[in-house]
Amino acid sequence: QCQLSGLWRNEQDSLMEISAVRDDGDFQGKYLTRVTLAGGCARTSPLKGAQQQPSEGGWPTFAFTVRWDKFSNATTAFAGQCFVDAAGKETLTTMWLLREAVGSLEEDWKATR
């Protein structure tokens, strides 16, 4: 079974630490990103999420949000699934949407990546 709690590293060398997943699937943690909209050094931001409890032998799906409020007026929502290969290596696969604040409804078209 795949365990979301722990320390994870992605391809851009960003780190995510997830605390223990509660019985109801809720979790929280922190995300240390190496990629920022404004550039500059790595920053830590809070994350909150939920894991769908997997059926017997299944791989859990999950979703979480990260608030980049310390250095950007943006939020990212991630959704994904956890897998374990034959060697026991755990891998998270995710898709994400980043929403950046814009100044007007006319600029809404450029706010989501």
CSV table of C-alpha atoms in Angstrom, one decimal:
chain,number,residue,atom,x,y,z
A,1,GLN,CA,0.0,0.0,0.0
A,2,CYS,CA,1.1,3.5,-0.8
A,3,GLN,CA,1.6,5.9,2.1
A,4,LEU,CA,1.2,9.6,1.4
A,5,SER,CA,2.8,10.7,4.6
A,6,GLY,CA,6.5,11.6,4.5
A,7,LEU,CA,8.9,13.6,2.3
A,8,TRP,CA,8.5,13.7,-1.5
A,9,ARG,CA,10.7,15.3,-4.2
A,10,ASN,CA,9.6,16.2,-7.7
A,11,GLU,CA,11.5,16.6,-11.0
A,12,GLN,CA,12.1,20.3,-10.3
A,13,ASP,CA,13.7,19.5,-7.0
A,14,SER,CA,10.8,20.9,-5.0
A,15,LEU,CA,10.0,19.1,-1.7
A,16,MET,CA,6.7,18.3,-0.2
A,17,GLU,CA,6.2,17.0,3.4
A,18,ILE,CA,2.9,15.4,4.3
A,19,SER,CA,2.1,14.8,7.9
A,20,ALA,CA,0.2,11.7,9.0
A,21,VAL,CA,-3.0,11.0,7.0
A,22,ARG,CA,-5.9,11.0,9.4
A,23,ASP,CA,-8.5,8.1,9.5
A,24,ASP,CA,-10.9,10.2,7.4
A,25,GLY,CA,-8.2,10.8,4.8
A,26,ASP,CA,-7.5,14.5,5.6
A,27,PHE,CA,-3.8,15.6,5.7
A,28,GLN,CA,-1.7,18.7,5.8
A,29,GLY,CA,1.9,19.6,5.3
A,30,LYS,CA,4.2,22.0,3.6
A,31,TYR,CA,5.5,22.5,0.1
A,32,LEU,CA,9.0,23.9,-0.5
A,33,THR,CA,9.1,25.0,-4.1
A,34,ARG,CA,12.1,25.7,-6.2
A,35,VAL,CA,9.9,27.2,-8.9
A,36,THR,CA,8.3,30.5,-8.2
A,37,LEU,CA,6.3,32.9,-10.4
A,38,ALA,CA,8.5,35.8,-9.2
A,39,GLY,CA,11.8,33.9,-9.3
A,40,GLY,CA,14.2,34.0,-6.4
A,41,CYS,CA,14.9,31.5,-3.6
A,42,ALA,CA,12.9,28.5,-2.5
A,43,ARG,CA,9.9,29.2,-0.2
A,44,THR,CA,7.8,27.1,2.1
A,45,SER,CA,4.0,27.2,1.7
A,46,PRO,CA,1.2,25.4,3.6
A,47,LEU,CA,-0.8,22.6,2.0
A,48,LYS,CA,-4.0,20.8,2.9
A,49,GLY,CA,-5.6,17.8,1.2
A,50,ALA,CA,-7.6,14.6,1.4
A,51,GLN,CA,-6.9,11.1,0.3
A,52,GLN,CA,-9.7,8.8,-1.0
A,53,GLN,CA,-9.5,5.7,1.1
A,54,PRO,CA,-8.4,2.9,-1.4
A,55,SER,CA,-10.3,-0.3,-1.7
A,56,GLU,CA,-8.5,-3.5,-0.8
A,57,GLY,CA,-5.2,-3.6,-2.8
A,58,GLY,CA,-6.0,-0.4,-4.6
A,59,TRP,CA,-3.8,2.7,-5.1
A,60,PRO,CA,-5.2,5.8,-3.3
A,61,THR,CA,-6.2,8.9,-5.2
A,62,PHE,CA,-5.8,12.3,-3.5
A,63,ALA,CA,-6.1,16.1,-3.9
A,64,PHE,CA,-4.5,19.0,-2.2
A,65,THR,CA,-4.1,22.7,-2.4
A,66,VAL,CA,-1.0,24.9,-1.8
A,67,ARG,CA,-1.3,28.6,-0.8
A,68,TRP,CA,1.7,30.5,-2.2
A,69,ASP,CA,0.7,33.5,0.0
A,70,LYS,CA,4.2,34.3,1.3
A,71,PHE,CA,5.6,35.3,-2.1
A,72,SER,CA,2.7,35.2,-4.6
A,73,ASN,CA,-1.0,35.9,-4.8
A,74,ALA,CA,-1.7,32.4,-6.2
A,75,THR,CA,-3.1,29.0,-5.3
A,76,THR,CA,-2.4,25.6,-6.9
A,77,ALA,CA,-4.7,22.6,-6.8
A,78,PHE,CA,-3.2,19.2,-7.3
A,79,ALA,CA,-5.0,15.9,-8.0
A,80,GLY,CA,-3.3,12.6,-8.3
A,81,GLN,CA,-2.8,9.0,-7.5
A,82,CYS,CA,-0.1,7.0,-5.5
A,83,PHE,CA,1.5,3.9,-7.0
A,84,VAL,CA,4.0,1.3,-5.8
A,85,ASP,CA,6.2,-0.6,-8.4
A,86,ALA,CA,7.4,-4.2,-8.1
A,87,ALA,CA,10.5,-3.0,-6.3
A,88,GLY,CA,8.5,-1.2,-3.6
A,89,LYS,CA,9.2,2.4,-4.8
A,90,GLU,CA,6.3,4.8,-4.2
A,91,THR,CA,5.5,7.3,-6.9
A,92,LEU,CA,2.9,10.1,-6.9
A,93,THR,CA,1.5,11.2,-10.2
A,94,THR,CA,-0.4,14.5,-10.3
A,95,MET,CA,-2.0,17.1,-12.5
A,96,TRP,CA,-2.2,20.7,-11.3
A,97,LEU,CA,-3.9,24.0,-11.9
A,98,LEU,CA,-2.3,27.2,-10.7
A,99,ARG,CA,-4.6,30.2,-10.3
A,100,GLU,CA,-2.9,33.6,-10.0
A,101,ALA,CA,-4.9,36.7,-9.0
A,102,VAL,CA,-5.5,39.3,-11.7
A,103,GLY,CA,-6.8,42.8,-11.5
A,104,SER,CA,-10.0,42.6,-13.5
A,105,LEU,CA,-12.5,40.2,-15.1
A,106,GLU,CA,-11.1,41.1,-18.5
A,107,GLU,CA,-7.7,39.6,-17.4
A,108,ASP,CA,-9.3,36.4,-16.2
A,109,TRP,CA,-8.2,34.6,-19.4
A,110,LYS,CA,-4.6,34.6,-18.3
A,111,ALA,CA,-5.1,33.8,-14.6
A,112,THR,CA,-5.1,29.9,-14.8
A,113,ARG,CA,-2.2,27.8,-15.9
